[in-house]
Structure formats: structure tokens, C-alpha cells
PDB file of C-alpha atoms and ligand atoms in Angstrom:
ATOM      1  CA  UNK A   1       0.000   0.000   0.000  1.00 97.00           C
ATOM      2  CA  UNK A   2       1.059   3.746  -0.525  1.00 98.00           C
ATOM      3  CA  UNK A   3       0.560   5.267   2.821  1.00 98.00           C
ATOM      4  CA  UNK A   4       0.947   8.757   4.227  1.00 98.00           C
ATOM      5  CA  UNK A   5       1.125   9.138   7.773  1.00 98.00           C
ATOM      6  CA  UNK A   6       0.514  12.207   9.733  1.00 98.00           C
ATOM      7  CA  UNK A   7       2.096  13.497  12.943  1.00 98.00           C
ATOM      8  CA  UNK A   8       0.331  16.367  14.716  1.00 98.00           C
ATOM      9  CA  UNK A   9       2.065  18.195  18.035  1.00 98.00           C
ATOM     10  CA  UNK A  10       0.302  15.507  20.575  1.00 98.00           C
ATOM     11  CA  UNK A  11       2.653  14.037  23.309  1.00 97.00           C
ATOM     12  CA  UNK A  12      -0.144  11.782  24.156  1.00 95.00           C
ATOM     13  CA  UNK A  13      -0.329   8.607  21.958  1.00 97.00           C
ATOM     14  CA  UNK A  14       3.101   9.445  20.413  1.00 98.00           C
ATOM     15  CA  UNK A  15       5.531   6.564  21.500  1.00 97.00           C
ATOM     16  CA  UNK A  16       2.349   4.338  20.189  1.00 98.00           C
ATOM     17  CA  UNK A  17       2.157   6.345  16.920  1.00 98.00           C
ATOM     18  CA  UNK A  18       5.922   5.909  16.062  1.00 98.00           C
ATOM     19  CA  UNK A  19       5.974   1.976  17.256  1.00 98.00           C
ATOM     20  CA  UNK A  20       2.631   1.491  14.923  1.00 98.00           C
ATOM     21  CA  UNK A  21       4.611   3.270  12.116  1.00 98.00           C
ATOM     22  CA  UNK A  22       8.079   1.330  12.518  1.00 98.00           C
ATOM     23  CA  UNK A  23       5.508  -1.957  11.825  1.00 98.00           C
ATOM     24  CA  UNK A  24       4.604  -0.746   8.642  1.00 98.00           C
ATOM     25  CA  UNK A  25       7.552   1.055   7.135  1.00 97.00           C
ATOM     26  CA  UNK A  26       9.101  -2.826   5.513  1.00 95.00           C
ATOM     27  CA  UNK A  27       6.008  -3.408   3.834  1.00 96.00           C
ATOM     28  CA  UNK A  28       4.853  -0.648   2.565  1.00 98.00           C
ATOM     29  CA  UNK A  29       5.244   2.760   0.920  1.00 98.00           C
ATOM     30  CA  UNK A  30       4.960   5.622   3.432  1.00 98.00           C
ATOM     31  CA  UNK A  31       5.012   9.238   3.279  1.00 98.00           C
ATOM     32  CA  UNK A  32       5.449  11.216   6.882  1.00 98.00           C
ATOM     33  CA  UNK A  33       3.773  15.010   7.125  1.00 98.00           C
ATOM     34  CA  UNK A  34       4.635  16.904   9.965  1.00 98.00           C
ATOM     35  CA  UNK A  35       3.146  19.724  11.696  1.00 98.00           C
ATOM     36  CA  UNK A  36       5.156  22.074  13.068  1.00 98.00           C
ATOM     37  CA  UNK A  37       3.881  21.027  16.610  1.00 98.00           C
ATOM     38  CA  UNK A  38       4.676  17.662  15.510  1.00 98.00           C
ATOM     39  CA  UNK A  39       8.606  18.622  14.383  1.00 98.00           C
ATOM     40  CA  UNK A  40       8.581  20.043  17.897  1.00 98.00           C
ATOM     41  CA  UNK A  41       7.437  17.442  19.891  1.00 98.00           C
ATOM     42  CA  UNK A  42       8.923  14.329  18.611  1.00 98.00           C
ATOM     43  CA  UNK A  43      11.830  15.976  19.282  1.00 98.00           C
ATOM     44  CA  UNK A  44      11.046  16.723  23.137  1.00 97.00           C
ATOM     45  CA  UNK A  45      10.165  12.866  23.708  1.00 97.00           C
ATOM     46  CA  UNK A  46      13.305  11.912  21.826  1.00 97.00           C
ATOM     47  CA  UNK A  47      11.183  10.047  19.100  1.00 98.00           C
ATOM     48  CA  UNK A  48      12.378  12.701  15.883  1.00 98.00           C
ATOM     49  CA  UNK A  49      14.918  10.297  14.956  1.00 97.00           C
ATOM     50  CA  UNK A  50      12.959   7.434  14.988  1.00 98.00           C
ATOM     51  CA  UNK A  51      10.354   8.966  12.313  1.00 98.00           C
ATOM     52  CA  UNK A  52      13.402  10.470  10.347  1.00 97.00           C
ATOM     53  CA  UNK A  53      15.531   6.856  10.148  1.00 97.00           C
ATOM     54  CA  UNK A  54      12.548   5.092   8.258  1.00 97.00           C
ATOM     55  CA  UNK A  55      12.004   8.033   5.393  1.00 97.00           C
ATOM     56  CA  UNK A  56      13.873   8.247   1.949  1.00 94.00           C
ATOM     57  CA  UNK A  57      13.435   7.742  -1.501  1.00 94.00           C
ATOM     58  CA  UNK A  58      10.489   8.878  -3.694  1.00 96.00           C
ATOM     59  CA  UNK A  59       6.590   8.241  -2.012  1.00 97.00           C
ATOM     60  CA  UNK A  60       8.952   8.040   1.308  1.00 97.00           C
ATOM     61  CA  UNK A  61       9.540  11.163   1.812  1.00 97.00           C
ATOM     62  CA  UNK A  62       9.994  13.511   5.052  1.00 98.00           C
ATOM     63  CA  UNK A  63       7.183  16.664   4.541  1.00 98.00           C
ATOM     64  CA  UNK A  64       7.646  19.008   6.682  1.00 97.00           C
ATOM     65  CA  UNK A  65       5.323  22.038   7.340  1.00 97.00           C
ATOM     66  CA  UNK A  66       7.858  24.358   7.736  1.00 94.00           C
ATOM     67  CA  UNK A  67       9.135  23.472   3.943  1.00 96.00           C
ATOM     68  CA  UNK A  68       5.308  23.434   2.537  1.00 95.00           C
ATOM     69  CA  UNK A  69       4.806  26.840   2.540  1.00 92.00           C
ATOM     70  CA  UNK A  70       1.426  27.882   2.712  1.00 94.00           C
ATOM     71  CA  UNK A  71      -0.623  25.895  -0.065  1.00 95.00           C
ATOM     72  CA  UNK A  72       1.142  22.722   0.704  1.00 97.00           C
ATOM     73  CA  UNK A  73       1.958  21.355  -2.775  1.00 97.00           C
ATOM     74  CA  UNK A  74       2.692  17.618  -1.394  1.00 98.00           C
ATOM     75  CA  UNK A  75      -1.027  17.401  -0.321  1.00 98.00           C
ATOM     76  CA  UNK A  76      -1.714  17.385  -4.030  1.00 98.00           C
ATOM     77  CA  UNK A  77      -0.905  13.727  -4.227  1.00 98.00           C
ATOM     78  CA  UNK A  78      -3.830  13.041  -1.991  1.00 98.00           C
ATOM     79  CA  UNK A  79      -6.588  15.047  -4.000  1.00 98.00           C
ATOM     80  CA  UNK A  80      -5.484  13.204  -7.305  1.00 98.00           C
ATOM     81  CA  UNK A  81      -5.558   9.967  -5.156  1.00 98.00           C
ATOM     82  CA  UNK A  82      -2.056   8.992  -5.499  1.00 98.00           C
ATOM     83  CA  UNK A  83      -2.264   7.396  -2.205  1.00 98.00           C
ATOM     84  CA  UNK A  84      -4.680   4.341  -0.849  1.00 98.00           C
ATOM     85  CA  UNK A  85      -4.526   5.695   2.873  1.00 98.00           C
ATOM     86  CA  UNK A  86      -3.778   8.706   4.871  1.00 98.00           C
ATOM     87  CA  UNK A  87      -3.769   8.097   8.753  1.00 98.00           C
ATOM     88  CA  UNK A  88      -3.330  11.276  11.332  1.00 98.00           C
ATOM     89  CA  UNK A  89      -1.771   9.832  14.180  1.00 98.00           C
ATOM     90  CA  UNK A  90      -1.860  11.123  16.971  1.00 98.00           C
ATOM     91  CA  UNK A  91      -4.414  14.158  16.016  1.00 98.00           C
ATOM     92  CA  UNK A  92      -4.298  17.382  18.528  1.00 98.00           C
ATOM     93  CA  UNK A  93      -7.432  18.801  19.658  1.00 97.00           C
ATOM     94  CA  UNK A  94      -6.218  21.959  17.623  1.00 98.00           C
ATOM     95  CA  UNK A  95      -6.146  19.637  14.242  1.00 98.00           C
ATOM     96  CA  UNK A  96      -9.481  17.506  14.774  1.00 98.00           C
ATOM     97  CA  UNK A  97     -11.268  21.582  15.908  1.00 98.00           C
ATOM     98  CA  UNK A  98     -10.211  22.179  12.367  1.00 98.00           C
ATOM     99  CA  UNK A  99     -10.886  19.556  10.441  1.00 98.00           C
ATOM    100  CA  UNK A 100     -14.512  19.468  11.524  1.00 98.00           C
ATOM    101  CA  UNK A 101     -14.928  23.166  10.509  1.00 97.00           C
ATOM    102  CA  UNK A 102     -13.570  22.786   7.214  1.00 96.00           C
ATOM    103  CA  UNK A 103     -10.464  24.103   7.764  1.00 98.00           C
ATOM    104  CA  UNK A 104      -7.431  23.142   5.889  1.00 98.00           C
ATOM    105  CA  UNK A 105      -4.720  26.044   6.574  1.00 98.00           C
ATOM    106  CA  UNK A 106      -2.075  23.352   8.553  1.00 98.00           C
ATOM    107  CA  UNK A 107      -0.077  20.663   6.783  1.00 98.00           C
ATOM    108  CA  UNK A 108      -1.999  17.531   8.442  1.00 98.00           C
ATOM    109  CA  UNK A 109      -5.566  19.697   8.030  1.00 98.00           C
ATOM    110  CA  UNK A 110      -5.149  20.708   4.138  1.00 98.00           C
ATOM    111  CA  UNK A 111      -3.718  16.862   3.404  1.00 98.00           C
ATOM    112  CA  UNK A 112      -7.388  15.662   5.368  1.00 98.00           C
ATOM    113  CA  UNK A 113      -9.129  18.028   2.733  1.00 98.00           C
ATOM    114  CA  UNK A 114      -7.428  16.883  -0.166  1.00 98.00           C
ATOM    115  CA  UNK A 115      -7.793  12.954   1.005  1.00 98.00           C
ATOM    116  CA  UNK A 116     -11.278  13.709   1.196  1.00 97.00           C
ATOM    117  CA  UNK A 117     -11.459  15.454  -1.788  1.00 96.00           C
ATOM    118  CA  UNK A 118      -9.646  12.650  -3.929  1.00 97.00           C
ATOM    119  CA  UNK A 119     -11.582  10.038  -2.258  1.00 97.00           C
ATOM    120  CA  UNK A 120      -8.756   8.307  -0.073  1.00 98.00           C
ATOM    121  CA  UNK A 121      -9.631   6.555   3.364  1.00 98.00           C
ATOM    122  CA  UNK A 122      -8.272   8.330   6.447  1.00 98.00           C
ATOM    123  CA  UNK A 123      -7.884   7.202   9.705  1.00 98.00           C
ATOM    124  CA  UNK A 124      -7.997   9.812  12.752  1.00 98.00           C
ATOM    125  CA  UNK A 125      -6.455   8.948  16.084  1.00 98.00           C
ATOM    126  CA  UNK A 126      -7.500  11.581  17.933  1.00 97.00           C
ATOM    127  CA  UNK A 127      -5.968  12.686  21.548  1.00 95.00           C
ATOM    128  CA  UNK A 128      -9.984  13.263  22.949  1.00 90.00           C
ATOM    129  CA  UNK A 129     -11.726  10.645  22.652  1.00 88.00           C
ATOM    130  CA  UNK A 130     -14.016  10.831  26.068  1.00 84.00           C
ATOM    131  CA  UNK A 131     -14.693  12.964  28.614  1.00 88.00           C
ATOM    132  CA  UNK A 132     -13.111  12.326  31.847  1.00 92.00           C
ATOM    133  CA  UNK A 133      -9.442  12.375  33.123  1.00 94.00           C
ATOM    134  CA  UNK A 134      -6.857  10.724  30.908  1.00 93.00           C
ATOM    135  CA  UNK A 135      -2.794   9.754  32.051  1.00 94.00           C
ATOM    136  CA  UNK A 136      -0.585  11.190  29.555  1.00 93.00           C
ATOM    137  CA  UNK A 137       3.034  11.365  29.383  1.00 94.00           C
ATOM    138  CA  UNK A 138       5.264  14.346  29.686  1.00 96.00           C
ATOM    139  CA  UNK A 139       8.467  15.053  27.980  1.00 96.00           C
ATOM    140  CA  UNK A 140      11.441  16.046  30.120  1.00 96.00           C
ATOM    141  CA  UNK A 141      10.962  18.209  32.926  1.00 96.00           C
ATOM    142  CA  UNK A 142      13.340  19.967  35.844  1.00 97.00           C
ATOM    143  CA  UNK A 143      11.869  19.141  39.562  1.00 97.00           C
ATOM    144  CA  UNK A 144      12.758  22.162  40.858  1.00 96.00           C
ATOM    145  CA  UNK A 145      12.320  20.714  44.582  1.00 97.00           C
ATOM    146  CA  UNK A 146      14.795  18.360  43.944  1.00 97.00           C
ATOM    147  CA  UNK A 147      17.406  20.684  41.838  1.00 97.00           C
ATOM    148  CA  UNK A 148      19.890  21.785  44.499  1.00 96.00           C
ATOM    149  CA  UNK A 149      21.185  24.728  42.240  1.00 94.00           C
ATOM    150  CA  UNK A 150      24.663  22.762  42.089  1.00 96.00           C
ATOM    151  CA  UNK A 151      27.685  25.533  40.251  1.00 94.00           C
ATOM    152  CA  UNK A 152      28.026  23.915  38.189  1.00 96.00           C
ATOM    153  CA  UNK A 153      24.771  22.026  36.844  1.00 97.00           C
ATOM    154  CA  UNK A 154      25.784  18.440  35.541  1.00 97.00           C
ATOM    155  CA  UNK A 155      22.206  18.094  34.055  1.00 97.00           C
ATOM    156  CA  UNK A 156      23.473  21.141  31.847  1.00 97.00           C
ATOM    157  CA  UNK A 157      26.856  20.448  31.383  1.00 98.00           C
ATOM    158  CA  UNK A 158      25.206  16.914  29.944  1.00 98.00           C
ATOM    159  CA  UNK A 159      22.563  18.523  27.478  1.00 98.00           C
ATOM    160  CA  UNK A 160      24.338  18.544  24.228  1.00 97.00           C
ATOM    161  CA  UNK A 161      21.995  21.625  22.829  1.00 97.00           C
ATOM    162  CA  UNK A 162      21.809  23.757  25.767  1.00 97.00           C
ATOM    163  CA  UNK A 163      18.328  23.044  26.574  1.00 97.00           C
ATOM    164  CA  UNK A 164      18.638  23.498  30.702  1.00 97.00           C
ATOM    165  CA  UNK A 165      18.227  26.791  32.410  1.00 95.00           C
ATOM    166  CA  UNK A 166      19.832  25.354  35.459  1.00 94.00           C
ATOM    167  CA  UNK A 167      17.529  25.877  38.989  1.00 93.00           C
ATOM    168  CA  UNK A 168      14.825  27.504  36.037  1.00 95.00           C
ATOM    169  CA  UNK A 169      13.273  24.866  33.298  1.00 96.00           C
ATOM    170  CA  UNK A 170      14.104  22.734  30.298  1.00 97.00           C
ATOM    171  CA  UNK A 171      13.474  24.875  27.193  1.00 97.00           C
ATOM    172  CA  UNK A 172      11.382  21.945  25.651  1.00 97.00           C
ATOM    173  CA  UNK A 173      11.638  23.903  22.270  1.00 97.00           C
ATOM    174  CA  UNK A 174      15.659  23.135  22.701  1.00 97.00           C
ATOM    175  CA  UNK A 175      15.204  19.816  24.374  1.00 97.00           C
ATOM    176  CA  UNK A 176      16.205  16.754  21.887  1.00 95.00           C
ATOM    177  CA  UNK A 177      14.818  14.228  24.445  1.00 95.00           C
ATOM    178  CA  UNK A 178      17.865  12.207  24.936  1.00 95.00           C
ATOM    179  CA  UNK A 179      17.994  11.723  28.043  1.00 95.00           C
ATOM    180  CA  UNK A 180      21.015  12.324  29.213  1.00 97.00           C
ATOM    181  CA  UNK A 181      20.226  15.366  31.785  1.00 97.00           C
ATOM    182  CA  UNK A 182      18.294  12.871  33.859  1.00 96.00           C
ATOM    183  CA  UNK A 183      21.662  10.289  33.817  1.00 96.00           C
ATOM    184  CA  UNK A 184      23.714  13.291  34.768  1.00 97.00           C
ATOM    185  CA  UNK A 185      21.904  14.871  37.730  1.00 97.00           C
ATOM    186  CA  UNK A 186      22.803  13.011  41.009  1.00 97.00           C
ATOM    187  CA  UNK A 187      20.028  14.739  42.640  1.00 97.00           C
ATOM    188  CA  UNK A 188      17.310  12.932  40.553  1.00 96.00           C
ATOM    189  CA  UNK A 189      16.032  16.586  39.273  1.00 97.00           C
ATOM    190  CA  UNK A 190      15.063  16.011  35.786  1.00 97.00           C
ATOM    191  CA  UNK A 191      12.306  13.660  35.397  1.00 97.00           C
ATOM    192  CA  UNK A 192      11.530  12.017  32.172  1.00 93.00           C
ATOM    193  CA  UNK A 193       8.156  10.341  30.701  1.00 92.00           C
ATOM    194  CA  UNK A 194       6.220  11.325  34.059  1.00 94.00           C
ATOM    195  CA  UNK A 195       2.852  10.527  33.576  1.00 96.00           C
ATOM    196  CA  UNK A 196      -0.268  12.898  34.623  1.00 95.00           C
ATOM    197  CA  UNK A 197      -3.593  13.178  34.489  1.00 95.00           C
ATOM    198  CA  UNK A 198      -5.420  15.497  32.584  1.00 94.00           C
ATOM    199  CA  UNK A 199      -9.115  16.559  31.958  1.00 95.00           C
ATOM    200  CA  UNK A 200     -10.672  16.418  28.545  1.00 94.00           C
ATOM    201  CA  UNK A 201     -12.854  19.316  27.608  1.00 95.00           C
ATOM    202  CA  UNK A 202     -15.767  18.764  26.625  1.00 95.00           C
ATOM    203  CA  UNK A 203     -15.587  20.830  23.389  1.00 96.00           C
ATOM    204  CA  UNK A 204     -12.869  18.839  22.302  1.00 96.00           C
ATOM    205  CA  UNK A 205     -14.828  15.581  22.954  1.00 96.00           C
ATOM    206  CA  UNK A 206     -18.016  16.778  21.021  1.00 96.00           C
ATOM    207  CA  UNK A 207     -15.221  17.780  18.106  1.00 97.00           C
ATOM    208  CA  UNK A 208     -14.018  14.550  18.197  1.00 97.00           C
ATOM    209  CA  UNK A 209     -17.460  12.659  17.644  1.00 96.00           C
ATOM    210  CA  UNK A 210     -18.422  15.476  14.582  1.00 97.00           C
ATOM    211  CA  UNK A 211     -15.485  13.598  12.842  1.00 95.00           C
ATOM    212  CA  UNK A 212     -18.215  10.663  11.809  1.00 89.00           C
ATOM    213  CA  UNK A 213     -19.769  12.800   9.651  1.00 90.00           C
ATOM    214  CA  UNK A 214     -16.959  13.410   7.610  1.00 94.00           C
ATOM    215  CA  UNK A 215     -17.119  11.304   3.788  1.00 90.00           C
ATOM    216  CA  UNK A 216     -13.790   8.666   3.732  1.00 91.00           C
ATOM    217  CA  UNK A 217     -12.645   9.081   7.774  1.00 97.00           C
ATOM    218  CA  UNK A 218     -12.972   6.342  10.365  1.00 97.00           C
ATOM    219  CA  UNK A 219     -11.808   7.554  13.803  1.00 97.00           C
ATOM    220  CA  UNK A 220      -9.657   4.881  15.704  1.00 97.00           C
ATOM    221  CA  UNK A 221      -8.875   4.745  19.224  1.00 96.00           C
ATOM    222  CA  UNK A 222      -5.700   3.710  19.211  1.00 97.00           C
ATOM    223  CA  UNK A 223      -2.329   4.106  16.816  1.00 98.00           C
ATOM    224  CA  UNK A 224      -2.365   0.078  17.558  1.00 98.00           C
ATOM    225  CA  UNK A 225      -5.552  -0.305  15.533  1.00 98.00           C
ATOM    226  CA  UNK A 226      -4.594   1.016  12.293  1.00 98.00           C
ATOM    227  CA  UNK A 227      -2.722  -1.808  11.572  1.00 98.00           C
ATOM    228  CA  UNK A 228      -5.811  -3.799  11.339  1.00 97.00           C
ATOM    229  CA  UNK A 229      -6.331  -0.976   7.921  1.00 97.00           C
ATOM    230  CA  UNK A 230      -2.995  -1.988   6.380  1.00 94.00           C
TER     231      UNK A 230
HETATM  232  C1  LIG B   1       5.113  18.640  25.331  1.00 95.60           C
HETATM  233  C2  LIG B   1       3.820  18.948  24.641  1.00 95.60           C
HETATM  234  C3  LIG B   1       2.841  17.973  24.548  1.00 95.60           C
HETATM  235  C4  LIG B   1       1.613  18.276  23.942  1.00 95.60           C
HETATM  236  N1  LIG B   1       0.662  17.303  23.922  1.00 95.60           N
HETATM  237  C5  LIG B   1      -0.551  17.567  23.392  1.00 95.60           C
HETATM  238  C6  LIG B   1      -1.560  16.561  23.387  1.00 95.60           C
HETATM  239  O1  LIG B   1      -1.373  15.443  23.866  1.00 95.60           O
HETATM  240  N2  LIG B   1      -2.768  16.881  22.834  1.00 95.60           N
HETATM  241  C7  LIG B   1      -3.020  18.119  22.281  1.00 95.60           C
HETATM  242  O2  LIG B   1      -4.134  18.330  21.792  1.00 95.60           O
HETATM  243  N3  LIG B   1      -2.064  19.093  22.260  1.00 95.60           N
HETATM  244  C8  LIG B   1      -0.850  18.852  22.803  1.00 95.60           C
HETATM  245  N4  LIG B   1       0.137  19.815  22.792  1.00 95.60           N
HETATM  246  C9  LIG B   1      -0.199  21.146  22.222  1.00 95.60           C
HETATM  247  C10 LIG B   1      -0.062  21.179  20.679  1.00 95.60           C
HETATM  248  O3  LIG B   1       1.263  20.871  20.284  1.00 95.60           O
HETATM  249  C11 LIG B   1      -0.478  22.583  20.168  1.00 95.60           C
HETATM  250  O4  LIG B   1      -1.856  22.773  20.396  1.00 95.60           O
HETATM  251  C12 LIG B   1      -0.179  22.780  18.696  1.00 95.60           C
HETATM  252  O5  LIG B   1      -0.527  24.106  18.312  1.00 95.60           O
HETATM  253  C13 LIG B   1      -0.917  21.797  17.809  1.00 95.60           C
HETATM  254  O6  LIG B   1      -0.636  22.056  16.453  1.00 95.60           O
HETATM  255  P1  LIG B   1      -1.008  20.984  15.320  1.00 95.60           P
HETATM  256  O7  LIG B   1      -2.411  20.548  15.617  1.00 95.60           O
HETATM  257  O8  LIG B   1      -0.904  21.728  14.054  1.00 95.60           O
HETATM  258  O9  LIG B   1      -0.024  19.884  15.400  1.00 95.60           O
HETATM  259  C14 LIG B   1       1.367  19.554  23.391  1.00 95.60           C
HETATM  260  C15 LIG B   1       2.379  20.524  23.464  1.00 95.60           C
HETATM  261  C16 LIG B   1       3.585  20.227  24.085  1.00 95.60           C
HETATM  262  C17 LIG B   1       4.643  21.302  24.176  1.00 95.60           C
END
């Protein structure tokens, strides 16, 4: 199958997203759009690298928003229906508010357009699924009652692109997601993949179920279930 597969900025669902990718990659042809939220925070949970190592070659390409401009010329392929599916994985509240208003003015929104447009199946995974509190992951993050203000910081003097503001914060948008700050720190100050719980707003739940109306889209719940599409 010819495949794109689209990353939006969503921490949640992410590690699942890249391992349901990394399944596929052998067997078939895949394209991977990124949102600039996406670029961003693949990189903060260290996963960038994983999406990057299974690109290259022609219909297995890298798109990046950044490089798309603003009418997105790679989304073309979908409206002539050069592709058979196009799965957003995992889908920000941000990209499914869009989509159900008709807007198309993001990477990963205008290629959801054009797949419906040229008739090609999508699959949503979107981050709201129900109301309620939901445990999601975080990305690296200084505990600042454990940080000891040590001169010098080893977390720092360990982050290879100068991401720690030592006894401040990470600057996520420098963070690479390595790792290596929480190896460094004796203290135990930079914590890594804590989980939380957040609340899902309501508007973004009723968002989520308007995506059933949409011609060619099946919402999944889980990156895991696409696979059962492929
Ligand atoms: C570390 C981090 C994790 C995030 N996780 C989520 C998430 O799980 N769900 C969500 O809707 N937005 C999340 N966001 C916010 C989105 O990245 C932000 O709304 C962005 O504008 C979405 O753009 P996009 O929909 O074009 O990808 C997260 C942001 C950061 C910095």
C-alpha cells in the first residue's frame, strides 16, 4: 500500500504512533507530514529520529510544514488519489477543531481536505476521545524541589543543545529528548516520561465525535488499531 502518515504536536499517543509506524515502514510505501507542533514534539520525547531513520526515496519522503509553505503542494498527491490511505496519528485537539470546521490552513488539516477530496480513506487517532481524566506522558521536565542549584549544573553540562536553564526549566523547544540530563543529575532533578492526568474538555470531545460525519474518515482509538487498515 502507498501510505501517508501524519504526525500532529500531541505528546499523548506518540511513543504508540511511532511503534505502529516502525511496523509498517518494511512493507509498505509511506510518506510522513509533519506539523510544526509535531517537528517540535517528537523531538522533546526523543522520538524525531525514529520517524526520520525510516524516510527516503520517492513516495517516502519527510514533509515538513515548515518546507510546505502555505498551499502545501505535497497534499496534491492526496486530492489526485495517489495514495490508498492517509492516517493522522496522533491528532491534537487543535487539528481535529479544524478539520470538523472545514479548515485546511495546517499541513496535516489541508492533506485531510485533499484525502477527502480525492476520495482516499483516512484514519484519525484523535488525543480526545471521552470525557473524563486521561494519564498522559510528559516530555522532560526539571523538579525544581529536587534541583539543588549545584555551580556547576551536571544536568546542563550533559545537554548537548543547551536546553537546561539550570535551577529555572528545560526549554522543551531546545530539548532533543535524549535523556542524558536525567543520567547526569545526582540529585534525581530532571524527570523524564512522568505521567499525569489530565481533563478532557468537553468541546474537544463533542469535536471529536463530529469527525463521523466526515465522507472517507474512520476515527480509531488507538495508533495500535490502524494496523488492522494496512
Ligand atoms: C510537550 C507537549 C505535549 C503536547 N501534547 C498535546 C496533546 O497530547 N494533545 C493536544 O491536543 N495538544 C498537545 N500539545 C499542544 C499542541 O502541540 C499545540 O496545540 C499545537 O498548536 C498543535 O498544532 P497541530 O495541531 O498543528 O499539530 C502539546 C504541546 C507540548 C509542548
Amino acid at each position: 500500500m502507498r501510505i501517508a502518515w501524519a504526525f500532529t504536536g500531541a505528546g499523548h499517543l506518540l511513543l504508540e504512533s511511532v511503534e505502529a509506524l516502525e511496523k509498517i515502514v518494511s512493507k509498505h510505501e509511506v510518506t510522513i507530514m509533519l506539523s510544526r507542533a509535531g517537528e517540535e514534539v517528537l523531538k522533546m520525547y526523543g522520538l524525531y529520529e525514529r520517524v526520520i531513520n525510516v524516510t527516503g526515496g520517492y513516495y517516502r519522503e519527510l514533509a515538513m510544514e515548515k518546507d510546505q509553505e502555505f498551499s502545501f503542494p505535497i497534499t496534491g498527491r492526496l486530492s489526485m488519489g495517489r495514495y490508498d490511505l492517509l492516517v493522522v496519528s496522533p491528532t491534537t485537539s487543535n487539528t481535529i477543531s479544524k478539520i470538523v470546521h472545514g479548515i485546511a490552513d495546517t499541513l496535516v488539516t489541508n492533506a485531510v481536505a485533499q484525502a477527502g477530496k480525492g476520495a482516499v480513506k483516512t484514519l484519525i487517532v484523535p488525543v480526545d476521545m471521552e470525557s473524563g481524566d486521561v494519564e498522559t506522558v510528559l516530555p522532560s521536565k526539571l523538579e525544581l524541589e529536587n534541583c539543588k542549584e549545584c555551580q556547576p549544573c551536571e544536568a546542563a553540562a550533559s545537554c548537548p543543545s543547551g536546553a537546561i536553564i539550570p535551577g529555572t526549566e528545560i526549554n522543551l523547544l531546545k530539548c532533543l529528548g535524549c535523556g542524558d540530563c536525567q543520567q547526569a543529575c545526582p540529585f534525581n532533578a530532571v524527570s523524564g516520561g512522568k505521567i499525569i492526568t489530565i481533563h478532557m474538555r468537553q468541546l474537544d470531545v463533542e469535536n471529536t465525535h463530529k469527525l463521523i460525519h466526515l465522507e472517507e474518515v474512520i476515527v480509531l482509538r488507538s495508533p495500535e488499531q490502524v494496523l488492522n487498515h494496512i
